[in-house]
PDB file of C-alpha atoms and ligand atoms in Angstrom:
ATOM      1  CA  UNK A   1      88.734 129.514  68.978  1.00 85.00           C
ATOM      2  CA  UNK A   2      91.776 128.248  67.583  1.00 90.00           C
ATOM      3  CA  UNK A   3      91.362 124.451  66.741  1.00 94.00           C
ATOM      4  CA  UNK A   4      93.336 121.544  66.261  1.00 96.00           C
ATOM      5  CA  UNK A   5      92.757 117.820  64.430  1.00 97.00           C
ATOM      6  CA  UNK A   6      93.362 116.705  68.379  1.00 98.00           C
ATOM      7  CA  UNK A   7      93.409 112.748  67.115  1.00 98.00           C
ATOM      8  CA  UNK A   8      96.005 113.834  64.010  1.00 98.00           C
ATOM      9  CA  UNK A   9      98.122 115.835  66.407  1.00 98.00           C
ATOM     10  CA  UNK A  10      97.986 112.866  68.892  1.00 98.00           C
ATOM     11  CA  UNK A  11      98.910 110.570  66.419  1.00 98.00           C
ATOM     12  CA  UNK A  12     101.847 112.503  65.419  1.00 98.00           C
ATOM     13  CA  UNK A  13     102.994 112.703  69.108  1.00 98.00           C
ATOM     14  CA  UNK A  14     102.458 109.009  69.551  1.00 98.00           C
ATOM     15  CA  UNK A  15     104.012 107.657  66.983  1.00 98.00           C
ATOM     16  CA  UNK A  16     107.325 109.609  66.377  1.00 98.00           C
ATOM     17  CA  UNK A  17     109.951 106.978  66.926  1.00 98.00           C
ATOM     18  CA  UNK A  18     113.182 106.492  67.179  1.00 98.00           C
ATOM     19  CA  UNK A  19     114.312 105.448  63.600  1.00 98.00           C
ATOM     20  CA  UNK A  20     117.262 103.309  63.536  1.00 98.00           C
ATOM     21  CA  UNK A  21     116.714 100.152  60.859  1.00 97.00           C
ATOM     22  CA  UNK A  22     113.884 102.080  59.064  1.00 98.00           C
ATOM     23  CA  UNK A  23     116.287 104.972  58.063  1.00 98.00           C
ATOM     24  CA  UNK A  24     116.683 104.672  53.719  1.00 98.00           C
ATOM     25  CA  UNK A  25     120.200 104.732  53.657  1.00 98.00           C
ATOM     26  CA  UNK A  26     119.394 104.790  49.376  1.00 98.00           C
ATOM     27  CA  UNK A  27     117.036 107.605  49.196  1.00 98.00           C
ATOM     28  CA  UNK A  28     118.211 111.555  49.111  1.00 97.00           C
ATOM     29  CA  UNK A  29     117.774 113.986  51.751  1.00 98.00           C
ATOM     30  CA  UNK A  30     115.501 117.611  50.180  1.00 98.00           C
ATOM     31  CA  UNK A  31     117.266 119.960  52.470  1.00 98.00           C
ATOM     32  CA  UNK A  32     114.620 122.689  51.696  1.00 98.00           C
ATOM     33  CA  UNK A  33     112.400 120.008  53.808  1.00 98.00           C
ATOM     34  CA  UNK A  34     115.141 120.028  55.993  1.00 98.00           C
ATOM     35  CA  UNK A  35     115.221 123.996  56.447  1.00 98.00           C
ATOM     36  CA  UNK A  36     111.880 124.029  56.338  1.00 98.00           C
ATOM     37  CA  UNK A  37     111.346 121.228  59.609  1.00 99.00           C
ATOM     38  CA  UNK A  38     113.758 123.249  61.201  1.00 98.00           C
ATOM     39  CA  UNK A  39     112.433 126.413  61.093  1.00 98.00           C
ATOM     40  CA  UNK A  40     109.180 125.157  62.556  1.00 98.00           C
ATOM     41  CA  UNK A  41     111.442 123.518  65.290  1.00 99.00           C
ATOM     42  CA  UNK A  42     112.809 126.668  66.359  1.00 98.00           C
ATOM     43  CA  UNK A  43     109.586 127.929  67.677  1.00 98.00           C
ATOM     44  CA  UNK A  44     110.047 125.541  70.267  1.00 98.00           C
ATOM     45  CA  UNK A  45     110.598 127.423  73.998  1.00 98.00           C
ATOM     46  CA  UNK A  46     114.129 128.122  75.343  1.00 98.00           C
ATOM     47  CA  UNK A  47     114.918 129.206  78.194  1.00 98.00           C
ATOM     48  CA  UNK A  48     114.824 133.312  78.757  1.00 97.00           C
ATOM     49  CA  UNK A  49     114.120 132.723  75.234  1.00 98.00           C
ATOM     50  CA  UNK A  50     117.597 132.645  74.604  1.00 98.00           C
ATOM     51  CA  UNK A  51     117.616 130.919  71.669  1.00 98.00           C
ATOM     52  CA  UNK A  52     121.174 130.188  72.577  1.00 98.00           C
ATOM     53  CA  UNK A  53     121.918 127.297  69.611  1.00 98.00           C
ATOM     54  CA  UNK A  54     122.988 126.352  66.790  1.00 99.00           C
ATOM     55  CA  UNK A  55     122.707 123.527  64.276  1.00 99.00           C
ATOM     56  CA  UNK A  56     125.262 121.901  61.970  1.00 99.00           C
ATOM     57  CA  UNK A  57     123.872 119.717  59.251  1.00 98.00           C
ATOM     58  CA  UNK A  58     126.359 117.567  57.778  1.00 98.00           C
ATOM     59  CA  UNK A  59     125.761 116.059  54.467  1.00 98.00           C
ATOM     60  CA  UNK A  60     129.502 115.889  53.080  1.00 98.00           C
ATOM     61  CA  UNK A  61     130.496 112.085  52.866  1.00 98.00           C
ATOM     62  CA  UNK A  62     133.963 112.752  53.997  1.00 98.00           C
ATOM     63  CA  UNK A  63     132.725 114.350  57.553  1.00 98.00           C
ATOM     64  CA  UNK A  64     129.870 112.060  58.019  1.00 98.00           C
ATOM     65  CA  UNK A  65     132.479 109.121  58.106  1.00 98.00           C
ATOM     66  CA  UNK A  66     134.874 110.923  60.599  1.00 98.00           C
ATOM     67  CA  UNK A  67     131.759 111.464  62.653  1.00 98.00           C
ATOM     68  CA  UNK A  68     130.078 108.450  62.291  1.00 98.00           C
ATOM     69  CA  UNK A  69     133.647 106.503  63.154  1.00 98.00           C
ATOM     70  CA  UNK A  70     133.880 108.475  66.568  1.00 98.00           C
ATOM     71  CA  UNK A  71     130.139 107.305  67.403  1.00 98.00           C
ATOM     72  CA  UNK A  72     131.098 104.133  66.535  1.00 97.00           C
ATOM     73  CA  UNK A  73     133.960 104.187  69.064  1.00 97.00           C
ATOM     74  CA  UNK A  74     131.948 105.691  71.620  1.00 97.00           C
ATOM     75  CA  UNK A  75     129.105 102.761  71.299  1.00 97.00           C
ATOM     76  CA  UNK A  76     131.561 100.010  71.087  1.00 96.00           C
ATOM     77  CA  UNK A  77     133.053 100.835  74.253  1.00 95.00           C
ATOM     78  CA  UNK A  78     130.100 102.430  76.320  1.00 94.00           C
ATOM     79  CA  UNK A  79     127.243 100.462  75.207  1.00 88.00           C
ATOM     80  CA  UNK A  80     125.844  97.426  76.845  1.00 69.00           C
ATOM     81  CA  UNK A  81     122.871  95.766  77.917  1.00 59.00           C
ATOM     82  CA  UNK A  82     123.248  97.688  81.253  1.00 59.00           C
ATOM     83  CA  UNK A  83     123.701 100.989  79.638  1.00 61.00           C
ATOM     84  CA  UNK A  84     120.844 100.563  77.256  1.00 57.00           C
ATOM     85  CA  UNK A  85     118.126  98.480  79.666  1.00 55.00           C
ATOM     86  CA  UNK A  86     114.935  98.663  78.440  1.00 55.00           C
ATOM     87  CA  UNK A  87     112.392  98.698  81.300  1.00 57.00           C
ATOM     88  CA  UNK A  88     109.846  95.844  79.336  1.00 63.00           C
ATOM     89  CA  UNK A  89     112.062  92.736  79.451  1.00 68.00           C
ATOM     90  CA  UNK A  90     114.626  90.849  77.407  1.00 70.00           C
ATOM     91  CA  UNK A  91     112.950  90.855  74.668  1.00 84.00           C
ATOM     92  CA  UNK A  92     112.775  94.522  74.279  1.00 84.00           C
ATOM     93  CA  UNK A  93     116.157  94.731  75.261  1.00 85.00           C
ATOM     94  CA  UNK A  94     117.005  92.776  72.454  1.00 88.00           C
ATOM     95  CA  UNK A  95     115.162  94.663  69.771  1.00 90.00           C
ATOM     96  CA  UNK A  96     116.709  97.647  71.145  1.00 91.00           C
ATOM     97  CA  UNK A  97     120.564  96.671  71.349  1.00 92.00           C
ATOM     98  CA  UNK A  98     119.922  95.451  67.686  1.00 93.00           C
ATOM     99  CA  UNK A  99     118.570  98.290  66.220  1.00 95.00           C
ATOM    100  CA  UNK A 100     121.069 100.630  68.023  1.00 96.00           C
ATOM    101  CA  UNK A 101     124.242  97.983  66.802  1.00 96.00           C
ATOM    102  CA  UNK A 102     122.167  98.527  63.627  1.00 97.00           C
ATOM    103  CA  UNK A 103     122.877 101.758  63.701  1.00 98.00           C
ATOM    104  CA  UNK A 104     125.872 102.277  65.016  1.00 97.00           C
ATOM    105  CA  UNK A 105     127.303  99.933  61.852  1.00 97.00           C
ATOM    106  CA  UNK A 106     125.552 102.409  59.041  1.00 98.00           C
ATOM    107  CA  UNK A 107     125.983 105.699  60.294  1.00 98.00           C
ATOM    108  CA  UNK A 108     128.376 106.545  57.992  1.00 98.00           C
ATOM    109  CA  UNK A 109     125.484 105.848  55.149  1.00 98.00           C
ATOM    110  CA  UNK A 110     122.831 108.061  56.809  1.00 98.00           C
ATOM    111  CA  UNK A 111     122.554 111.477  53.973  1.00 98.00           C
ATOM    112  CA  UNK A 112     122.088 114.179  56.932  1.00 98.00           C
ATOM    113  CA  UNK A 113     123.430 114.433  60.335  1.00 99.00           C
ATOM    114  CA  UNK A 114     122.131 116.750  62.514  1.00 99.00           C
ATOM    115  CA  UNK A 115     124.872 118.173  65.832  1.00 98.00           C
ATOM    116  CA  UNK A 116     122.094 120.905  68.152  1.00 99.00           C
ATOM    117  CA  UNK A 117     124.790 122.636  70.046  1.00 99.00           C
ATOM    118  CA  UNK A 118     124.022 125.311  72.694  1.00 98.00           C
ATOM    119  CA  UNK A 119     126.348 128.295  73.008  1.00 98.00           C
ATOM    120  CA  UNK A 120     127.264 128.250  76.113  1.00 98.00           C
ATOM    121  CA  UNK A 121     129.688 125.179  78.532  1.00 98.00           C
ATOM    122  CA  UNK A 122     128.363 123.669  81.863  1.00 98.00           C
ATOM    123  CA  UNK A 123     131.130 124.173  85.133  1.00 97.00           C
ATOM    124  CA  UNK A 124     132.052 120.834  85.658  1.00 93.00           C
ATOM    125  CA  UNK A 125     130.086 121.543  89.599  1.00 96.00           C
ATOM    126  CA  UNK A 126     127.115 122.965  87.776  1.00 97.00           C
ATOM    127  CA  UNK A 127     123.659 123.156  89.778  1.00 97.00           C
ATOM    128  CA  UNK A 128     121.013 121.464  88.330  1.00 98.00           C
ATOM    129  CA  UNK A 129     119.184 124.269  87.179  1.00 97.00           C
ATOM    130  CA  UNK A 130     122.411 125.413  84.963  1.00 97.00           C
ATOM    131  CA  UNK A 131     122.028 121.884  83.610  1.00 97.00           C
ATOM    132  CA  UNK A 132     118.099 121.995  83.085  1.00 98.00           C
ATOM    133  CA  UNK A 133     118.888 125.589  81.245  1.00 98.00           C
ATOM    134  CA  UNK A 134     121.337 124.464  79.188  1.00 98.00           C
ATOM    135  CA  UNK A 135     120.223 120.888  77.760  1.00 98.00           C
ATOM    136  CA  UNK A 136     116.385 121.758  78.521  1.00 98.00           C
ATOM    137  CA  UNK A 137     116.601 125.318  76.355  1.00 98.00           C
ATOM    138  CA  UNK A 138     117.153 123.181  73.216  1.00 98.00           C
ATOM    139  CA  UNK A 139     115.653 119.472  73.557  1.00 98.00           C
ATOM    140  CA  UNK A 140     112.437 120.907  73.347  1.00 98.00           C
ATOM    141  CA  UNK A 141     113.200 122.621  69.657  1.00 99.00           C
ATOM    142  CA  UNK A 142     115.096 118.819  69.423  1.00 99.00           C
ATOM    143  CA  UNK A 143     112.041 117.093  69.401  1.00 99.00           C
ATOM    144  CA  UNK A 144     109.717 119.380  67.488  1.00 99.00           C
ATOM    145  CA  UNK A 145     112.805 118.844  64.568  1.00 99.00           C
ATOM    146  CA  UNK A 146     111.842 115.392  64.744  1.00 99.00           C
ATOM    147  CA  UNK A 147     108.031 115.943  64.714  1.00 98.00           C
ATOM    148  CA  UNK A 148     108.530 118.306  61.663  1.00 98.00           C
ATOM    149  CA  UNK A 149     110.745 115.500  59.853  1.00 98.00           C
ATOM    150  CA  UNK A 150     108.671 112.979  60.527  1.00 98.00           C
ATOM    151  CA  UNK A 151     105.551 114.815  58.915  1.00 98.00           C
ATOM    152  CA  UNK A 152     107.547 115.592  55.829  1.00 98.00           C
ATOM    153  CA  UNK A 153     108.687 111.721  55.584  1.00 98.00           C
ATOM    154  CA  UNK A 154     111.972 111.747  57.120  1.00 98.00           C
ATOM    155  CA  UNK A 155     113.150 109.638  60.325  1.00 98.00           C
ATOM    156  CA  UNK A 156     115.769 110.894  63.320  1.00 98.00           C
ATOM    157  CA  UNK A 157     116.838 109.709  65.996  1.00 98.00           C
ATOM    158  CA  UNK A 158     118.424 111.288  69.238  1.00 98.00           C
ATOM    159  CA  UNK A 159     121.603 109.801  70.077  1.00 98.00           C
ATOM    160  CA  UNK A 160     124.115 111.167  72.316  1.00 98.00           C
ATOM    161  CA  UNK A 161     126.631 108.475  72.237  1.00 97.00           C
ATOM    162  CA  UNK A 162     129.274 110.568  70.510  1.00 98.00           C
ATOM    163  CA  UNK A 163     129.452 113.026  73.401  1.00 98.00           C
ATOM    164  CA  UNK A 164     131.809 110.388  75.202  1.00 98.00           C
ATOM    165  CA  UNK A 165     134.754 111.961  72.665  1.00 98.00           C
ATOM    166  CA  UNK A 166     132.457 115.582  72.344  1.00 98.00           C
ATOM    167  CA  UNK A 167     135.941 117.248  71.717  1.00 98.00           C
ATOM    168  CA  UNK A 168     137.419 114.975  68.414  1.00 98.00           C
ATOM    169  CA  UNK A 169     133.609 116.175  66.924  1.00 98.00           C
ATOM    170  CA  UNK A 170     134.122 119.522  67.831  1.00 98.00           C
ATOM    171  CA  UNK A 171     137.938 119.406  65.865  1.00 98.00           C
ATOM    172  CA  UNK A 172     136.599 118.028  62.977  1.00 98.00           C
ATOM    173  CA  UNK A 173     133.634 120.953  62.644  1.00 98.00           C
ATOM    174  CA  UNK A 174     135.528 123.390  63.885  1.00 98.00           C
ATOM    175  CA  UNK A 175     133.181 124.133  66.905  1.00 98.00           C
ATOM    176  CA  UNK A 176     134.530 126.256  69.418  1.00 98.00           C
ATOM    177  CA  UNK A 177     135.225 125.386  72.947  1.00 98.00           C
ATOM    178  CA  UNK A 178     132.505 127.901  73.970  1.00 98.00           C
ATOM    179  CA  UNK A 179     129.650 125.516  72.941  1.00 98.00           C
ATOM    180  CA  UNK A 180     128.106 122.489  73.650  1.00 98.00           C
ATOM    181  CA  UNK A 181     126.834 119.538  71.477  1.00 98.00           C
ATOM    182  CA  UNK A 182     123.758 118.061  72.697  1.00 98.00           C
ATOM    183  CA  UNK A 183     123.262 115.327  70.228  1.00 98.00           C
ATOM    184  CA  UNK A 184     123.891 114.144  66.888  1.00 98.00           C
ATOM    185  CA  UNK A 185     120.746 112.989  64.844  1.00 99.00           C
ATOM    186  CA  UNK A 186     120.857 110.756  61.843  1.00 99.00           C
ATOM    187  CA  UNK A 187     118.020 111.829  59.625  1.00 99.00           C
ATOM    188  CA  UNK A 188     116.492 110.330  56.448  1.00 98.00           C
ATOM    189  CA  UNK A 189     113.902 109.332  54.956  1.00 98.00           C
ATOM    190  CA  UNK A 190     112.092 105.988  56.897  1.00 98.00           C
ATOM    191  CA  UNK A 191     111.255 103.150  54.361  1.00 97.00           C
ATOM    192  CA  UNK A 192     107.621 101.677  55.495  1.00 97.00           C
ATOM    193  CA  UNK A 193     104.310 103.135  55.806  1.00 94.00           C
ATOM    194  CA  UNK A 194     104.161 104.196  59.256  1.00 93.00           C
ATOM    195  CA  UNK A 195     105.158 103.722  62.949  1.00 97.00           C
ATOM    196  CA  UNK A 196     102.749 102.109  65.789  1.00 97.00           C
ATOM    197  CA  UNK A 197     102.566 103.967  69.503  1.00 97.00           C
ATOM    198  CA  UNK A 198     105.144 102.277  71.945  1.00 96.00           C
ATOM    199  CA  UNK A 199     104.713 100.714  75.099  1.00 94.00           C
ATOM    200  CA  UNK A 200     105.162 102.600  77.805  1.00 96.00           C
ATOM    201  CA  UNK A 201     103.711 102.347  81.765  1.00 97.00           C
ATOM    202  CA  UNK A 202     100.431 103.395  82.529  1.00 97.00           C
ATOM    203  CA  UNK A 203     100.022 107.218  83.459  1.00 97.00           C
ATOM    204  CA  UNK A 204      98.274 106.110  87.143  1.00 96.00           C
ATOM    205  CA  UNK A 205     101.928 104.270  87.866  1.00 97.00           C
ATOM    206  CA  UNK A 206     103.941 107.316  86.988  1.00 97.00           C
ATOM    207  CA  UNK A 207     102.008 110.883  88.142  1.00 98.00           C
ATOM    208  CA  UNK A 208     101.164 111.442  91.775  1.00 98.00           C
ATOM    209  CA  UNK A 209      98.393 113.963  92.540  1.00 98.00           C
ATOM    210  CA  UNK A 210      99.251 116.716  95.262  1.00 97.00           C
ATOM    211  CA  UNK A 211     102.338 114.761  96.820  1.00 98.00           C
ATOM    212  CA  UNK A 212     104.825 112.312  96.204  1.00 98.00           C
ATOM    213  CA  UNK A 213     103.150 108.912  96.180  1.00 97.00           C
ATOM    214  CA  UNK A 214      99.453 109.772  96.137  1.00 97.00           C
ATOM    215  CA  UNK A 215      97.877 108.375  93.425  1.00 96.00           C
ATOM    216  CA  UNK A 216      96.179 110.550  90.673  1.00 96.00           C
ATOM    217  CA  UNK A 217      92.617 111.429  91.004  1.00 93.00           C
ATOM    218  CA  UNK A 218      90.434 111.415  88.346  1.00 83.00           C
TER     219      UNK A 218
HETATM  220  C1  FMN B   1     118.565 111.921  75.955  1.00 96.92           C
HETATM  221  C2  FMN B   1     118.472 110.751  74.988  1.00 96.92           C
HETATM  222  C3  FMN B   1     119.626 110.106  74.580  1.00 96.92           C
HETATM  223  C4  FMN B   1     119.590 109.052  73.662  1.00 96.92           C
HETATM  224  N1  FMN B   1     120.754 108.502  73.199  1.00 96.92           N
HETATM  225  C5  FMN B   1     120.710 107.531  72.260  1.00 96.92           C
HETATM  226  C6  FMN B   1     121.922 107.023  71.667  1.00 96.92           C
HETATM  227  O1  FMN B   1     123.038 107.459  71.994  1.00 96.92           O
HETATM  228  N2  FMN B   1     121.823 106.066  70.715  1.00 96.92           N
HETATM  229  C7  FMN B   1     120.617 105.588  70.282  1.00 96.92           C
HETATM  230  O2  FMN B   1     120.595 104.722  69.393  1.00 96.92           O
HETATM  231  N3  FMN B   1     119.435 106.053  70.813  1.00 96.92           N
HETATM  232  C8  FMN B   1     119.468 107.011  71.775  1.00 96.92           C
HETATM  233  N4  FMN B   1     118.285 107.532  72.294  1.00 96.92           N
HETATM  234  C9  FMN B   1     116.986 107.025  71.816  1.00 96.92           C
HETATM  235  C10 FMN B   1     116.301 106.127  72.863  1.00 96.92           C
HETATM  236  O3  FMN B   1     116.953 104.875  72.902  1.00 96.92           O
HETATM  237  C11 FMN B   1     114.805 105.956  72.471  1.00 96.92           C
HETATM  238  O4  FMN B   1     114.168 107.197  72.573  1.00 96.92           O
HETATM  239  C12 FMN B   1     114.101 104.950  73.367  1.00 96.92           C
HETATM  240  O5  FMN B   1     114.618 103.658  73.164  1.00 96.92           O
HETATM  241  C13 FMN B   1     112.588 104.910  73.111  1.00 96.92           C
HETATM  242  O6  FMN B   1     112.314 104.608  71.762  1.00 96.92           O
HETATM  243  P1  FMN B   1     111.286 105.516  70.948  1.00 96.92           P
HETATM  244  O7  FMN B   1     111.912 106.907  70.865  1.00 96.92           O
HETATM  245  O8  FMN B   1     111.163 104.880  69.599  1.00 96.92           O
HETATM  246  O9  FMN B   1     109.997 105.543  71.702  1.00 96.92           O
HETATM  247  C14 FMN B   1     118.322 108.596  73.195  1.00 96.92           C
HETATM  248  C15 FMN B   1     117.141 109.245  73.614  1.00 96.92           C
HETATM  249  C16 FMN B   1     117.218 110.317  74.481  1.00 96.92           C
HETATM  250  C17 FMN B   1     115.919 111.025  74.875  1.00 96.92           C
END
């Protein structure tokens, strides 16, 4: 039977943060690690196995600061303690809006950006299962990009601040109005040894067994 390091592969899943402070803004990006992460990542399901993206990695100083500028925008005017809440109290909050000021100030530093786009537009009165197919056929292969970094010693983060002025990004990379981006990911390599699991509620408080509200069985 096909076997797995389960406590390896659970520390990988458990400990893939969001890198904001930790990202070496010194350090180079190997973009044959890059390639490589990402080819693992698109293994990840889509839906009809549509496979229906496409990612632009942006290492060229020049573009990176146009980007990073619009981002900037974005999180100076939509970003607030409301819009960011974390559910485990002030102090967490705290933490959180620094680290995402943090990096909001440097993104202009960080070697690789990473824009998942998805070729194909959502009608403004889309159902949610048009919505689920469109940003759920690609977060998945999102995430495993992450794992895949992280293994090979590079930090990401998800951020989808920049979406707020979608279009400006899409004139600067010359993305056509056919597509979607989903994201933008800052990616390099994390300074420190490793990251810790997070805090997060207990399973019992968030799954329900059979129906709404019953509490799980074991
Ligand atoms: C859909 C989505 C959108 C996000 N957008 C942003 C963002 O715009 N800026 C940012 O700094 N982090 C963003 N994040 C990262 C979350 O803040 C982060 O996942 C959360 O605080 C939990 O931290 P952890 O990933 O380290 O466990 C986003 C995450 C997701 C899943």
């Amino acid at each position: 039977m096909d076997s797995f390091d389960v406590g390896e592969t659970d520390r990988l899943l458990t400990t893939t943060r969001t890198v904001r402070r930790r990202l070496d803004l010194t350090a180079p990006v190997d973009l044959s690690e890059v390639r490589d992460a990402l080819r693992v990542a698109l293994q990840a399901p889509s839906n009809s196995n549509r496979q229906a993206w496409r990612w632009i990695l942006i290492t060229d100083p020049d573009v990176r600061g146009q980007v990073a500028g619009i981002y900037r925008r974005a999180y100076d005017e939509l970003a607030s303690p409301t819009s960011v809440a974390a559910p485990s109290g002030e102090d967490a909050l705290d933490r959180l809006l620094a680290s995402t000021d943090h990096l909001a100030r440097v993104l202009d530093q960080v070697p690789l950006l990473v824009i998942p786009c998805v070729l194909d537009r959502l009608a403004p009165d889309a159902p949610t299962r048009k919505a689920a197919n469109l940003f759920g056929g690609i977060y998945p292969a999102v995430w495993s990009l992450q794992l895949a970094l992280r293994t090979r010693g590079y930090g990401s983060a998800l951020t989808t601040m920049h979406l707020a002025y979608e279009a400006e990004v899409a004139a600067i990379l010359g993305i056509p109005d056919s597509v979607t981006q989903v994201g933008l990911l800052p990616v390099a390599r994390f300074t420190g040894d490793t990251f810790g699991a997070a805090e997060r509620a207990p399973v019992e408080e968030v799954s329900f067994s059979d129906r709404w509200g019953e509490p799980l069985r074991s």
